[in-house]
Short mmCIF file of C-alpha atoms in Angstrom, two decimals:
data_model
loop_
_atom_site.label_atom_id
_atom_site.label_comp_id
_atom_site.label_asym_id
_atom_site.label_seq_id
_atom_site.Cartn_x
_atom_site.Cartn_y
_atom_site.Cartn_z
CA MET J 18 -3.55 -24.45 2.75
CA THR J 19 -7.13 -24.25 4.50
CA VAL J 20 -5.92 -24.44 8.26
CA ILE J 21 -2.95 -22.38 7.63
CA SER J 22 -5.46 -19.36 6.22
CA PHE J 23 -8.24 -19.68 9.04
CA CYS J 24 -5.65 -19.20 11.16
CA GLY J 25 -4.29 -16.03 9.82
CA PHE J 26 -7.62 -14.49 9.32
CA LEU J 27 -8.01 -14.89 12.72
CA ILE J 28 -4.70 -13.29 13.56
CA ALA J 29 -5.55 -10.55 11.39
CA LEU J 30 -8.75 -9.51 13.12
CA THR J 31 -7.02 -9.84 15.97
CA PHE J 32 -4.66 -6.86 15.21
CA ALA J 33 -7.49 -5.11 14.65
CA ALA J 34 -9.41 -6.00 17.48
CA ILE J 35 -5.50 -4.18 19.29
CA ASN J 36 -5.48 -1.62 16.84
CA PHE J 37 -8.89 -0.38 18.06
CA LYS J 38 -8.21 -0.63 21.99
CA HIS J 39 -5.37 1.10 21.65
CA ARG J 40 -6.23 3.74 19.15
CA HIS J 41 -6.16 6.88 21.32
CA LEU J 42 -3.18 6.33 22.38
CA LYS J 43 -0.44 8.96 20.42
CA VAL J 44 1.78 6.05 18.18
CA ILE J 45 -1.47 4.61 16.88
CA LYS J 46 -3.60 8.03 16.36
CA LEU J 47 -1.47 9.29 14.49
CA SER J 48 -0.70 6.23 11.96
CA SER J 49 -4.66 6.20 10.97
CA PRO J 50 -6.33 3.58 12.72
CA THR J 51 -8.92 3.30 11.06
CA ILE J 52 -7.16 2.75 8.47
CA ASN J 53 -5.62 0.06 9.66
CA ASN J 54 -8.24 -2.02 10.20
CA TRP J 55 -9.08 -1.90 6.71
CA ILE J 56 -6.31 -3.19 5.61
CA ALA J 57 -6.81 -5.79 8.57
CA VAL J 58 -9.90 -6.46 6.32
CA GLY J 59 -8.56 -7.15 3.09
CA CYS J 60 -6.32 -9.27 4.50
CA ALA J 61 -8.63 -10.88 5.82
CA LEU J 62 -10.46 -11.26 3.13
CA GLY J 63 -7.33 -12.32 1.44
CA TYR J 64 -6.95 -15.66 3.52
CA LEU J 65 -10.50 -16.39 2.98
CA SER J 66 -10.05 -15.60 -0.42
CA VAL J 67 -7.90 -19.12 0.07
CA VAL J 68 -10.18 -21.38 1.32
CA LEU J 69 -12.42 -20.77 -1.55
CA ASN J 70 -10.18 -21.66 -3.71
CA GLY J 71 -9.81 -24.86 -1.81
CA LEU J 72 -13.13 -25.44 -1.49
CA ASP J 73 -13.15 -30.07 -3.45
CA GLY J 74 -15.99 -29.55 -5.93
CA ARG J 75 -17.41 -32.69 -4.55
CA LEU J 76 -19.03 -31.04 -1.08
CA LEU J 77 -20.70 -28.76 -3.43
CA THR J 78 -23.64 -28.27 -5.98
CA PRO J 79 -22.48 -27.93 -9.88
CA GLN J 80 -24.89 -24.87 -9.81
CA SER J 81 -22.63 -23.77 -6.07
CA VAL J 82 -19.46 -24.20 -8.14
CA SER J 83 -20.41 -21.77 -10.54
CA VAL J 84 -21.64 -19.10 -7.79
CA MET J 85 -17.86 -20.26 -6.15
CA CYS J 86 -16.75 -18.97 -9.33
CA SER J 87 -17.57 -15.39 -8.48
CA ALA J 88 -16.94 -15.19 -4.44
CA ARG J 89 -13.80 -16.25 -5.35
CA LEU J 90 -12.63 -13.65 -7.76
CA ALA J 91 -14.93 -11.01 -6.06
CA THR J 92 -13.58 -12.06 -2.71
CA LEU J 93 -10.05 -11.75 -3.91
CA SER J 94 -9.91 -8.21 -5.83
CA VAL J 95 -11.53 -6.51 -2.96
CA ALA J 96 -8.98 -7.63 -0.63
CA TYR J 97 -6.39 -6.03 -2.82
CA THR J 98 -8.33 -2.74 -3.12
CA LEU J 99 -8.40 -2.81 0.31
CA ALA J 100 -5.72 -3.23 1.73
CA PHE J 101 -3.01 -1.70 -0.63
CA GLY J 102 -6.08 0.67 -1.68
CA ALA J 103 -5.70 2.24 2.22
CA MET J 104 -2.22 1.46 1.96
CA PHE J 105 -1.98 3.30 -0.87
CA SER J 106 -4.27 6.66 0.80
CA LYS J 107 -1.92 6.95 3.46
CA THR J 108 0.67 7.33 1.46
CA TRP J 109 -0.46 10.09 -0.75
CA ARG J 110 -1.28 11.41 2.71
CA VAL J 111 2.06 11.54 3.71
CA HIS J 112 3.19 12.43 0.32
CA ARG J 113 0.93 15.86 -0.77
CA ILE J 114 1.99 17.27 3.27
CA MET J 115 5.63 16.68 2.03
CA THR J 116 5.56 18.17 -1.23
CA ASN J 117 3.17 20.78 -0.51
CA LYS J 118 4.80 23.28 -2.99
CA LYS J 119 1.93 26.24 -2.24
CA LEU J 120 3.09 25.73 1.59
CA ASP J 121 -0.89 26.27 1.88
CA LYS J 122 -2.60 24.11 5.50
CA ILE J 123 -3.30 20.67 4.77
CA LYS J 124 -5.83 19.22 6.35
CA VAL J 125 -6.53 15.42 5.09
CA LYS J 126 -8.51 13.78 7.19
CA ASP J 127 -9.35 9.81 7.62
CA LEU J 128 -12.62 10.73 6.13
CA HIS J 129 -11.00 11.75 2.83
CA LEU J 130 -8.58 8.70 2.34
CA LEU J 131 -12.53 6.58 3.24
CA ALA J 132 -13.81 8.65 0.49
CA TRP J 133 -11.55 7.53 -1.94
CA LEU J 134 -11.06 3.81 -0.44
CA ILE J 135 -14.68 3.67 -1.09
CA VAL J 136 -14.26 5.33 -5.05
CA LEU J 137 -11.65 2.12 -5.40
CA VAL J 138 -13.95 -0.46 -4.00
CA THR J 139 -16.62 0.37 -6.08
CA LEU J 140 -14.82 0.62 -9.19
CA ASP J 141 -14.12 -3.03 -8.98
CA LEU J 142 -18.24 -3.82 -7.50
CA PHE J 143 -19.04 -2.44 -11.25
CA PHE J 144 -16.35 -4.11 -13.12
CA LEU J 145 -17.22 -7.08 -11.28
CA VAL J 146 -20.58 -6.76 -11.85
CA LEU J 147 -20.25 -5.56 -15.71
CA TRP J 148 -18.84 -9.10 -16.16
CA ASN J 149 -21.04 -10.84 -14.49
CA ILE J 150 -24.06 -9.45 -16.69
CA ILE J 151 -22.00 -9.55 -19.66
CA ASN J 152 -20.05 -12.90 -19.29
CA PRO J 153 -20.78 -14.43 -16.21
CA LEU J 154 -18.68 -16.91 -15.27
CA ARG J 155 -20.32 -20.75 -15.15
CA ARG J 156 -18.61 -24.23 -13.76
CA ASP J 157 -16.69 -26.02 -17.01
CA THR J 158 -15.26 -29.52 -16.48
CA LYS J 159 -12.97 -30.45 -18.32
CA PRO J 160 -11.24 -34.31 -18.81
CA LEU J 161 -7.52 -34.91 -17.89
CA GLU J 162 -5.38 -37.73 -19.17
CA VAL J 163 -7.28 -41.40 -17.96
CA GLN J 164 -5.67 -43.36 -15.43
CA THR J 165 -5.94 -47.11 -15.13
CA ASP J 166 -6.68 -49.00 -11.65
CA PRO J 167 -3.34 -50.04 -10.23
CA GLU J 168 -5.34 -53.04 -8.39
CA ASP J 169 -7.81 -54.08 -11.46
CA PRO J 170 -5.93 -54.00 -14.93
CA ASP J 171 -9.65 -53.60 -16.09
CA HIS J 172 -10.82 -50.88 -14.69
CA LEU J 173 -10.06 -47.48 -16.20
CA TYR J 174 -10.71 -44.32 -14.27
CA LEU J 175 -11.33 -40.51 -16.44
CA PRO J 176 -10.19 -38.01 -13.72
CA TYR J 177 -11.93 -34.72 -14.86
CA LEU J 178 -10.80 -30.51 -13.00
CA GLU J 179 -13.94 -28.22 -12.77
CA ILE J 180 -12.94 -24.91 -14.11
CA CYS J 181 -14.75 -21.70 -14.36
CA VAL J 182 -15.65 -20.72 -17.69
CA CYS J 183 -16.83 -17.46 -19.71
CA GLN J 184 -16.96 -16.02 -22.88
CA HIS J 185 -13.91 -13.69 -23.69
CA LYS J 186 -11.92 -14.96 -19.88
CA GLU J 187 -8.89 -13.79 -20.89
CA TYR J 188 -9.86 -9.99 -21.80
CA TRP J 189 -11.53 -9.65 -18.59
CA VAL J 190 -9.66 -11.15 -16.62
CA GLY J 191 -6.25 -8.62 -18.58
CA ALA J 192 -8.45 -6.07 -18.12
CA LEU J 193 -8.31 -6.59 -13.93
CA LEU J 194 -4.90 -7.44 -13.54
CA VAL J 195 -3.76 -4.34 -15.47
CA TYR J 196 -6.49 -2.46 -13.23
CA LYS J 197 -4.52 -3.75 -10.27
CA GLY J 198 -1.42 -3.13 -11.82
CA LEU J 199 -1.87 0.16 -12.56
CA LEU J 200 -2.94 0.92 -8.70
CA LEU J 201 0.07 -1.16 -7.91
CA LEU J 202 2.32 1.48 -10.34
CA PHE J 203 0.63 3.97 -8.34
CA GLY J 204 1.42 2.89 -4.93
CA ILE J 205 4.94 2.13 -6.11
CA PHE J 206 5.72 5.33 -7.21
CA LEU J 207 4.33 7.16 -3.40
CA ALA J 208 7.09 4.26 -1.78
CA TRP J 209 9.50 6.06 -3.97
CA GLU J 210 8.49 9.54 -3.51
CA THR J 211 8.50 9.13 -0.07
CA ARG J 212 11.33 6.90 0.57
CA GLY J 213 13.45 9.47 2.74
CA ILE J 214 10.79 10.64 4.97
CA LYS J 215 12.25 9.77 8.73
CA VAL J 216 10.08 11.08 10.86
CA GLN J 217 9.37 9.25 13.56
CA ALA J 218 5.77 9.14 13.79
CA LEU J 219 5.48 9.32 9.73
CA ASN J 220 7.72 6.45 9.59
CA ASP J 221 3.61 4.42 8.00
CA SER J 222 5.51 5.27 4.56
CA ARG J 223 8.86 2.94 5.21
CA TYR J 224 6.72 0.08 6.10
CA ILE J 225 4.19 0.56 3.09
CA GLY J 226 7.47 1.00 0.98
CA LEU J 227 8.42 -2.31 2.11
CA CYS J 228 4.81 -3.77 1.68
CA VAL J 229 4.27 -2.26 -2.04
CA TYR J 230 7.62 -3.53 -2.86
CA ASN J 231 6.99 -7.48 -1.58
CA VAL J 232 3.68 -7.86 -3.02
CA ALA J 233 5.16 -6.19 -6.56
CA VAL J 234 7.83 -8.99 -6.44
CA LEU J 235 5.26 -11.72 -5.36
CA CYS J 236 3.21 -10.96 -8.66
CA VAL J 237 5.72 -9.89 -11.31
CA VAL J 238 6.62 -13.96 -10.14
CA GLY J 239 3.42 -15.17 -9.36
CA VAL J 240 1.44 -14.74 -11.91
CA PRO J 241 3.55 -15.78 -14.99
CA VAL J 242 4.72 -19.33 -13.13
CA ASN J 243 0.34 -20.06 -12.15
CA PHE J 244 -0.39 -19.43 -16.71
CA LEU J 245 2.69 -21.78 -17.20
CA ILE J 246 1.57 -24.78 -15.14
CA ASN J 247 -0.61 -26.62 -17.24
CA ASP J 248 -3.91 -28.68 -16.47
CA GLU J 249 -2.59 -31.76 -15.34
CA ASN J 250 -0.64 -30.05 -12.38
CA HIS J 251 -3.89 -28.04 -10.55
CA MET J 252 -2.82 -29.65 -7.06
CA GLY J 253 0.44 -27.03 -8.10
CA SER J 254 -0.92 -24.43 -9.13
CA TYR J 255 -3.50 -24.56 -6.00
CA LEU J 256 0.01 -24.48 -4.19
CA ILE J 257 1.16 -21.77 -5.82
CA THR J 258 -1.33 -19.60 -5.71
CA SER J 259 -2.43 -20.25 -2.20
CA ALA J 260 0.89 -19.73 -1.40
CA PHE J 261 2.01 -16.59 -2.70
CA ILE J 262 -1.13 -14.76 -1.30
CA ILE J 263 -0.97 -16.18 2.04
CA LEU J 264 3.42 -14.64 1.95
CA ALA J 265 2.33 -11.76 0.49
CA VAL J 266 -1.12 -10.52 3.21
CA SER J 267 1.02 -12.22 5.86
CA ILE J 268 4.12 -10.14 5.64
CA THR J 269 1.65 -7.17 4.83
CA LEU J 270 -0.16 -7.63 8.00
CA CYS J 271 3.43 -8.31 10.21
CA ILE J 272 4.82 -4.53 9.02
CA VAL J 273 2.05 -2.95 9.44
CA PHE J 274 1.05 -3.74 12.45
CA LEU J 275 3.62 -5.74 14.68
CA PRO J 276 6.05 -2.11 15.03
CA LYS J 277 3.29 -0.43 16.96
CA LEU J 278 2.43 -3.74 18.74
CA TYR J 279 6.20 -3.61 19.68
CA THR J 280 5.87 0.34 20.58
CA VAL J 281 2.90 -0.20 22.94
CA TYR J 282 5.10 -2.90 24.12
CA ARG J 283 7.76 -1.25 25.43
CA ASN J 284 5.96 1.44 25.54
CA PRO J 285 2.08 1.44 27.51
CA SER J 286 1.58 4.99 27.20
CA GLY J 287 2.26 4.73 23.63
CA ASP J 288 3.75 8.25 23.34
CA VAL J 289 6.38 9.11 20.18
CA ASP J 290 8.47 12.36 19.79
CA VAL J 291 7.61 14.25 16.74
CA ARG J 292 10.88 14.64 14.71
CA PHE J 293 11.36 16.85 11.98
CA PRO J 294 14.27 16.55 11.43
CA THR J 295 16.38 19.21 8.50
CA GLN J 296 19.27 20.54 6.41
CA HIS J 297 19.90 23.98 9.09
CA THR J 298 17.84 22.50 11.90
CA VAL J 299 15.30 20.46 13.61
CA PHE J 300 11.84 21.32 14.83
CA SER J 301 9.74 19.61 17.14
CA VAL J 302 6.69 19.23 18.59
CA GLU J 303 6.63 17.44 22.15
CA ARG J 304 3.48 17.17 23.97
CA ALA J 305 3.37 18.58 27.28
CA SER J 306 1.44 16.93 30.31
CA GLY J 307 -2.44 16.51 30.20
CA SER J 308 -2.18 18.34 26.55
CA LYS J 309 -4.25 16.67 23.84
CA VAL J 310 -1.83 14.59 21.03
CA THR J 311 -1.04 16.09 18.49
CA PRO J 312 -3.35 15.06 15.28
CA LEU J 313 -2.61 14.42 11.61
CA SER J 314 -3.79 17.68 10.57
CA GLN J 315 -1.60 19.50 13.02
CA MET J 316 1.45 17.65 12.23
CA ALA J 317 0.62 18.80 8.72
CA ASN J 318 0.63 22.59 9.56
CA ASN J 319 3.99 22.17 12.13
CA ILE J 320 5.67 20.41 8.52
CA ALA J 321 4.24 22.98 6.25
CA PHE J 322 5.52 25.92 9.00
CA GLN J 323 9.41 23.81 8.68
CA ARG J 324 9.06 24.28 5.13
CA ARG J 325 8.66 27.87 5.21
CA LEU J 326 11.41 27.81 7.61
CA GLU J 327 13.52 26.01 5.44
CA ILE J 328 13.03 27.89 2.20
CA LEU J 329 13.13 31.13 3.83
CA ILE J 330 17.00 30.05 5.20
CA SER J 331 17.52 29.32 1.64
CA LYS J 332 17.15 32.26 0.01
CA LYS J 333 18.94 34.32 2.37
CA ASP J 334 21.87 32.21 1.84
CA GLN J 335 21.05 32.78 -1.86
CA GLU J 336 21.27 36.37 -1.25
CA ILE J 337 24.00 36.54 1.27
CA GLN J 338 25.95 34.51 -1.52
CA GLU J 339 24.54 36.92 -4.20
CA LEU J 340 26.13 39.87 -2.34
CA LYS J 341 29.52 38.33 -1.85
CA ASP J 342 29.21 37.70 -5.48
CA GLU J 343 29.11 41.44 -6.10
CA ILE J 344 31.12 42.79 -3.19
CA ALA J 345 33.47 40.80 -5.04
CA ARG J 346 32.56 42.25 -8.67
CA ILE J 347 32.69 45.61 -7.29
CA GLN J 348 35.82 45.32 -5.95
CA GLY J 349 37.62 43.54 -9.60
CA HIS J 350 36.61 47.18 -11.04
CA VAL J 351 37.93 49.11 -8.18
CA GLY J 352 41.57 47.13 -8.75
CA SER J 353 41.27 47.63 -12.28
CA ALA J 354 40.51 50.91 -12.44
CA LEU J 355 43.82 51.68 -9.78
CA LEU J 356 46.24 50.05 -11.79
CA LEU J 357 44.64 51.80 -14.86
CA ASN J 358 44.71 56.08 -13.25
CA GLY J 359 46.71 55.26 -10.89
CA PRO J 360 45.70 55.56 -6.74
CA THR J 361 43.84 59.43 -7.46
CA SER J 362 42.17 60.73 -4.76
CA ASP J 363 37.93 60.32 -7.07
CA THR J 364 39.39 56.52 -7.48
CA ALA J 365 40.60 55.19 -3.71
CA ALA J 366 36.84 57.20 -3.01
#
């Protein structure tokens, strides 16, 4: 697991480096390369948490194991917040643009998303610091079943398991899981709300939705299974936990970065068409030769203009239908009058 995690750690850093190198290309720039780099950093920390969880106590002093207890928890918690908090912030921007009811000009810059990401990480660190101040994690040993030496029955072995304990640990862990679960539910809601977006330049929302559903399924399956495994099968618990973390992080990396890298490989210029399909018309923005790449804020304004156009068309269609209904109503009254009064000149008029 350490070897696999180390390879994944290098892959995450490689994706971040490639993303930074080609950040000027349109296909990369429209997907917020700064936020994507933080996703890669979060995934790298996720791989690192697997390595920390697998450190053998025989290689560390008892004091170091106590410190490692807090380090493992903090690494995994911050990794989750960085990776999926960054993805959720991108989805929130798309959701806000596409659900702009007031049709105002929207400017949601990367700095705004980074500010939300900093808030989430700060909440994480505050909770972890509070935990370590009130009930700090410490090393403890739990004896396992006595084993007999197969070569010498007169010798017995008393194996023990090093564990991280603290007072009221179940409440702290429960509170952390509730917080992470609420963040995941918020991401699922945003992914569901933006599931129908077909804009090529904003197709990150669909990929992010896949990442969210993937993590949700793994968490729903992995967390209960890990709790059901007893301490005697600690190796199985470690394998299941590590495998789920590596699988979730690896799928997230591939879904977020591979489509962009493939597009750059097929089209080194990195140009993509920004299309906004609607029911009545298609509004497109094409880059002229030598012109500046369209920023996401300009795309937001274009989407707002498109939504104004949709509403105007819808209102006109509604007015036309109301006029047709009014004409039919008047014709019905005129016909009734003709039947009752006869074809006089006044009724005819």
